[in-house]
Coordinates of C-alpha atoms in Angstrom, one line a residue:
M1082 CA 0.1 0.0 0.0
T1083 CA 1.2 3.5 -0.9
A1084 CA 2.0 5.6 2.3
L1085 CA -0.1 9.1 2.1
T1086 CA 0.7 12.0 4.1
D1087 CA -1.8 13.6 6.7
S1088 CA -2.7 16.7 4.0
E1089 CA -2.8 14.3 1.2
K1090 CA -5.4 12.2 3.0
S1091 CA -7.4 15.4 4.4
R1092 CA -7.7 16.4 0.5
L1093 CA -8.7 13.3 -0.4
Q1094 CA -11.7 12.8 2.1
E1095 CA -12.7 16.4 1.1
I1096 CA -13.5 15.2 -2.4
I1097 CA -15.3 12.1 -0.9
S1098 CA -17.0 13.9 1.6
K1099 CA -18.7 16.0 -1.6
T1100 CA -19.5 13.0 -3.6
T1101 CA -23.2 12.0 -4.2
G1102 CA -24.1 8.7 -2.2
P1103 CA -27.7 6.6 -2.4
A1104 CA -30.8 7.6 -0.4
P1105 CA -31.5 8.4 1.8
W1106 CA -28.0 8.5 3.8
Y1107 CA -26.8 10.9 1.6
W1108 CA -29.4 13.4 0.4
K1109 CA -27.5 16.4 1.6
H1110 CA -24.9 15.8 -1.2
F1111 CA -27.7 15.2 -3.9
P1112 CA -27.0 17.8 -7.1
A1113 CA -28.6 21.1 -7.4
L1114 CA -30.8 21.2 -10.1
K1115 CA -32.5 23.7 -12.7
S1116 CA -35.0 22.7 -15.5
A1117 CA -34.5 24.1 -19.0
T1118 CA -37.2 26.6 -18.4
G1119 CA -35.4 28.0 -15.2
K1120 CA -37.2 26.1 -12.6
E1121 CA -34.9 25.5 -9.3
Y1122 CA -35.4 22.1 -6.9
E1123 CA -34.8 20.9 -3.7
W1124 CA -34.4 17.7 -2.0
V1125 CA -36.5 17.1 0.9
H1126 CA -35.6 14.6 3.8
H1127 CA -39.2 13.7 5.6
G1128 CA -37.6 12.7 8.9
E1129 CA -37.0 9.4 10.6
E1130 CA -40.5 8.8 12.0
G1131 CA -43.9 8.2 10.8
Q1132 CA -45.4 7.4 7.4
L1133 CA -43.0 9.1 5.6
A1134 CA -39.4 8.2 7.6
H1135 CA -36.3 8.2 5.6
L1136 CA -38.6 9.1 2.3
V1137 CA -36.5 11.7 0.1
T1138 CA -38.3 13.7 -2.6
L1139 CA -37.2 16.2 -5.1
N1140 CA -39.8 19.2 -4.9
E1141 CA -39.7 22.6 -7.0
A1142 CA -37.9 25.0 -4.4
G1143 CA -40.5 26.2 -2.0
K1144 CA -43.2 23.7 -2.6
R1145 CA -42.1 21.1 0.2
N1146 CA -45.6 19.3 0.1
D1147 CA -45.9 19.1 -3.6
P1148 CA -43.3 16.2 -4.5
L1149 CA -42.1 15.5 -8.2
L1150 CA -40.2 12.4 -7.5
A1151 CA -39.9 10.0 -4.7
L1152 CA -36.5 7.9 -4.0
N1153 CA -36.4 4.6 -2.3
I1154 CA -33.0 3.3 -0.4
Y1155 CA -29.9 3.0 -2.6
C1156 CA -31.1 5.4 -5.3
T1157 CA -28.1 7.7 -6.5
P1158 CA -29.0 10.7 -8.4
F1159 CA -27.0 12.8 -10.9
E1160 CA -27.2 15.7 -13.0
I1161 CA -27.2 15.1 -16.7
G1162 CA -27.6 18.5 -18.0
E1163 CA -30.1 20.2 -20.2
G1164 CA -32.3 20.5 -17.3
R1165 CA -32.7 16.0 -17.0
L1166 CA -31.7 14.2 -14.1
G1167 CA -30.3 11.1 -14.0
I1168 CA -30.9 8.0 -11.3
W1169 CA -29.0 4.9 -11.0
C1170 CA -30.0 2.0 -8.7
P1171 CA -29.5 -1.6 -8.2
E1172 CA -32.7 -3.6 -9.6
G1173 CA -33.3 -7.1 -8.5
R1174 CA -30.3 -9.2 -7.6
N1175 CA -27.7 -8.6 -10.5
M1176 CA -28.9 -5.5 -12.5
V1177 CA -28.2 -2.0 -12.7
R1178 CA -30.8 0.6 -13.7
V1179 CA -29.9 3.9 -14.9
V1180 CA -32.8 6.6 -15.7
A1181 CA -33.2 10.0 -17.0
F1182 CA -36.2 12.3 -16.2
D1183 CA -37.1 15.7 -17.6
L1184 CA -37.3 17.9 -14.8
D1185 CA -39.9 20.4 -16.6
G1186 CA -42.0 16.8 -17.5
L1187 CA -42.2 15.9 -13.6
K1188 CA -45.9 16.4 -12.5
P1189 CA -46.8 16.5 -8.5
F1190 CA -48.4 13.8 -6.5
V1191 CA -49.6 13.5 -3.4
F1192 CA -48.1 11.8 -0.3
E1193 CA -51.0 9.4 0.2
E1194 CA -50.2 7.7 -3.1
I1195 CA -47.1 6.1 -1.4
V1196 CA -47.9 6.1 2.2
G1197 CA -48.1 2.2 3.0
W1198 CA -46.2 0.9 0.2
F1199 CA -43.3 2.4 -1.0
K1200 CA -41.0 1.9 1.7
Q1201 CA -41.4 -1.7 1.7
S1202 CA -41.3 -2.1 -2.1
T1203 CA -38.7 -3.4 -4.5
E1204 CA -39.8 -0.3 -6.4
R1205 CA -37.0 2.4 -6.2
I1206 CA -38.3 5.3 -7.9
F1207 CA -41.8 6.9 -7.9
A1208 CA -43.3 9.5 -10.3
K1209 CA -46.4 10.3 -12.3
V1210 CA -44.5 10.2 -15.5
E1211 CA -42.5 7.6 -17.3
P1212 CA -38.4 8.5 -17.5
V1213 CA -37.5 9.9 -20.8
S1214 CA -34.6 7.1 -20.7
D1215 CA -34.5 3.8 -19.0
F1216 CA -31.9 1.2 -19.4
E1217 CA -30.1 -1.8 -17.5
F1218 CA -27.1 -3.9 -17.6
S1219 CA -26.0 -6.9 -15.7
A1220 CA -23.9 -6.7 -12.4
E1221 CA -22.1 -9.9 -13.5
L1222 CA -20.8 -8.6 -16.6
K1223 CA -17.5 -9.9 -17.7
E1224 CA -14.6 -7.9 -15.8
G1225 CA -12.6 -5.0 -18.2
M1226 CA -13.8 -3.0 -20.5
Q1227 CA -17.4 -3.8 -22.2
E1228 CA -19.5 -2.2 -24.9
L1229 CA -22.9 -1.0 -23.9
R1230 CA -26.2 0.4 -25.9
V1231 CA -26.2 3.5 -23.5
P1232 CA -29.5 6.1 -24.7
E1233 CA -28.4 8.8 -26.4
L1234 CA -29.8 11.1 -24.0
L1235 CA -27.5 10.1 -21.7
R1236 CA -24.6 10.5 -23.8
T1237 CA -23.8 14.0 -22.8
V1238 CA -22.1 12.3 -19.2
K1239 CA -18.8 11.5 -19.8
E1240 CA -18.1 9.5 -16.5
L1241 CA -20.6 7.9 -14.3
P1242 CA -18.9 5.4 -11.3
M1243 CA -21.3 3.3 -9.7
V1244 CA -21.1 0.5 -7.0
A1245 CA -23.2 -2.9 -7.2
R1246 CA -23.2 -6.3 -5.3
R1247 CA -21.6 -9.0 -7.3
T1248 CA -22.1 -12.8 -6.8
A1249 CA -19.0 -14.5 -4.9
A1250 CA -18.8 -18.2 -5.7
G1251 CA -16.2 -18.4 -2.6
E1252 CA -15.4 -16.1 0.4
S1253 CA -12.4 -14.8 -0.9
D1254 CA -14.1 -13.8 -4.4
P1255 CA -15.1 -10.0 -5.0
A1256 CA -18.3 -9.6 -3.1
C1257 CA -18.9 -6.1 -5.5
A1258 CA -17.9 -4.5 -8.2
I1259 CA -17.3 -0.6 -9.2
F1260 CA -18.6 0.0 -12.9
V1261 CA -17.3 3.1 -14.6
L1262 CA -19.7 4.0 -16.8
Y1263 CA -18.7 6.1 -20.2
P1264 CA -22.2 7.2 -21.7
H1265 CA -20.6 9.1 -24.3
A1266 CA -18.5 6.2 -25.9
G1267 CA -21.1 3.3 -25.2
L1268 CA -18.5 1.7 -22.7
V1269 CA -18.3 0.4 -19.4
E1270 CA -15.6 -0.8 -17.1
V1271 CA -16.4 -3.5 -15.0
L1272 CA -14.0 -3.6 -11.5
P1273 CA -14.2 -6.5 -9.3
Q1274 CA -13.2 -5.4 -6.2
R1275 CA -10.6 -8.4 -5.0
W1276 CA -10.0 -6.8 -1.7
F1277 CA -14.0 -6.4 -0.8
T1278 CA -14.6 -10.3 0.3
R1279 CA -17.0 -12.0 2.6
D1280 CA -14.0 -13.5 4.7
K1281 CA -13.0 -10.1 5.4
F1282 CA -15.9 -8.0 5.8
E1283 CA -19.4 -8.4 7.2
V1284 CA -20.9 -8.2 3.7
G1285 CA -24.4 -6.8 3.8
K1286 CA -23.5 -5.3 6.8
Q1287 CA -20.6 -3.5 5.7
W1288 CA -20.8 -2.2 1.9
I1289 CA -18.9 0.5 -0.4
T1290 CA -21.7 3.6 -0.8
R1291 CA -20.2 5.9 -3.2
V1292 CA -17.1 6.3 -5.2
T1293 CA -15.2 9.0 -7.3
R1294 CA -12.2 10.2 -9.1
D1295 CA -9.4 11.7 -7.7
P1296 CA -8.7 14.4 -10.1
V1297 CA -5.3 14.8 -9.3
S1298 CA -4.1 11.1 -9.3
H1299 CA -7.2 9.9 -11.6
R1300 CA -7.1 7.0 -9.1
I1301 CA -10.9 5.9 -7.7
I1302 CA -11.7 7.1 -3.8
G1303 CA -14.5 6.4 -1.7
D1304 CA -15.9 5.1 1.2
G1305 CA -19.0 3.1 2.8
V1306 CA -21.3 2.2 5.6
K1307 CA -18.8 0.8 8.2
I1308 CA -16.0 1.2 5.7
P1309 CA -13.5 4.1 6.2
A1310 CA -12.6 6.3 3.3
F1311 CA -10.3 4.4 0.7
R1312 CA -8.2 4.7 -2.0
L1313 CA -7.7 2.1 -4.7
S1314 CA -4.8 0.5 -7.0
E1315 CA -3.9 1.9 -10.4
D1316 CA -6.0 -0.3 -11.9
G1317 CA -9.5 0.0 -9.7
R1318 CA -9.4 -3.3 -8.5
D1319 CA -7.5 -3.3 -5.2
L1320 CA -7.3 -1.5 -1.9
D1321 CA -4.1 1.0 -2.0
G1322 CA -4.6 2.7 1.2
W1323 CA -6.9 3.8 4.1
L1324 CA -7.6 7.7 4.3
E1325 CA -8.5 7.7 8.1

């Protein structure tokens, strides 16, 4: 492992602290959004108790009681540009789903429409309109660079790193992988995390939640639930060092 100075660790920790992670835990770091017509939006976390506990919604600024979009757990939003919002999330046992919504096309709904079922549901996203783009790929894709038929609407995004659980045949096999999607090129790089295995971690209780790229070294960095901040090796598959 590479020895890092305290100042370098602090720099990388600062980058990670501003990185978007999944709902509901990282909702404060969700992207600021503006529609093509200039409307501004805000993310609302509806507390930790009651029928809407841990619900995260997207609302037009100042309209807290008129949600436009609701996110269940494990959804991570990202900005596409041109007034569109992207969201990626695990789908089923071994798929990753990536969708896009036109912000101006979203329609308000009432909370009664989702109370009682949404949190317990396998549905990750609730909206009154269909996504303008929606595609999936397998979390079991072969290691390395793979071609993907990425919808045209997502191709303004240059790089999108994601994390998903991966089937591990043995205790020392990678239990998850990082998928670096390059929508503009129609490619995804599959990086099994060889250091994250069932014989070293309590998979399920511990998991990688968010990753990003260090703009200086171009290494992948991230953190997780009960996992401290880390930096990966140059090939993005092994642990290079802890940042805490």
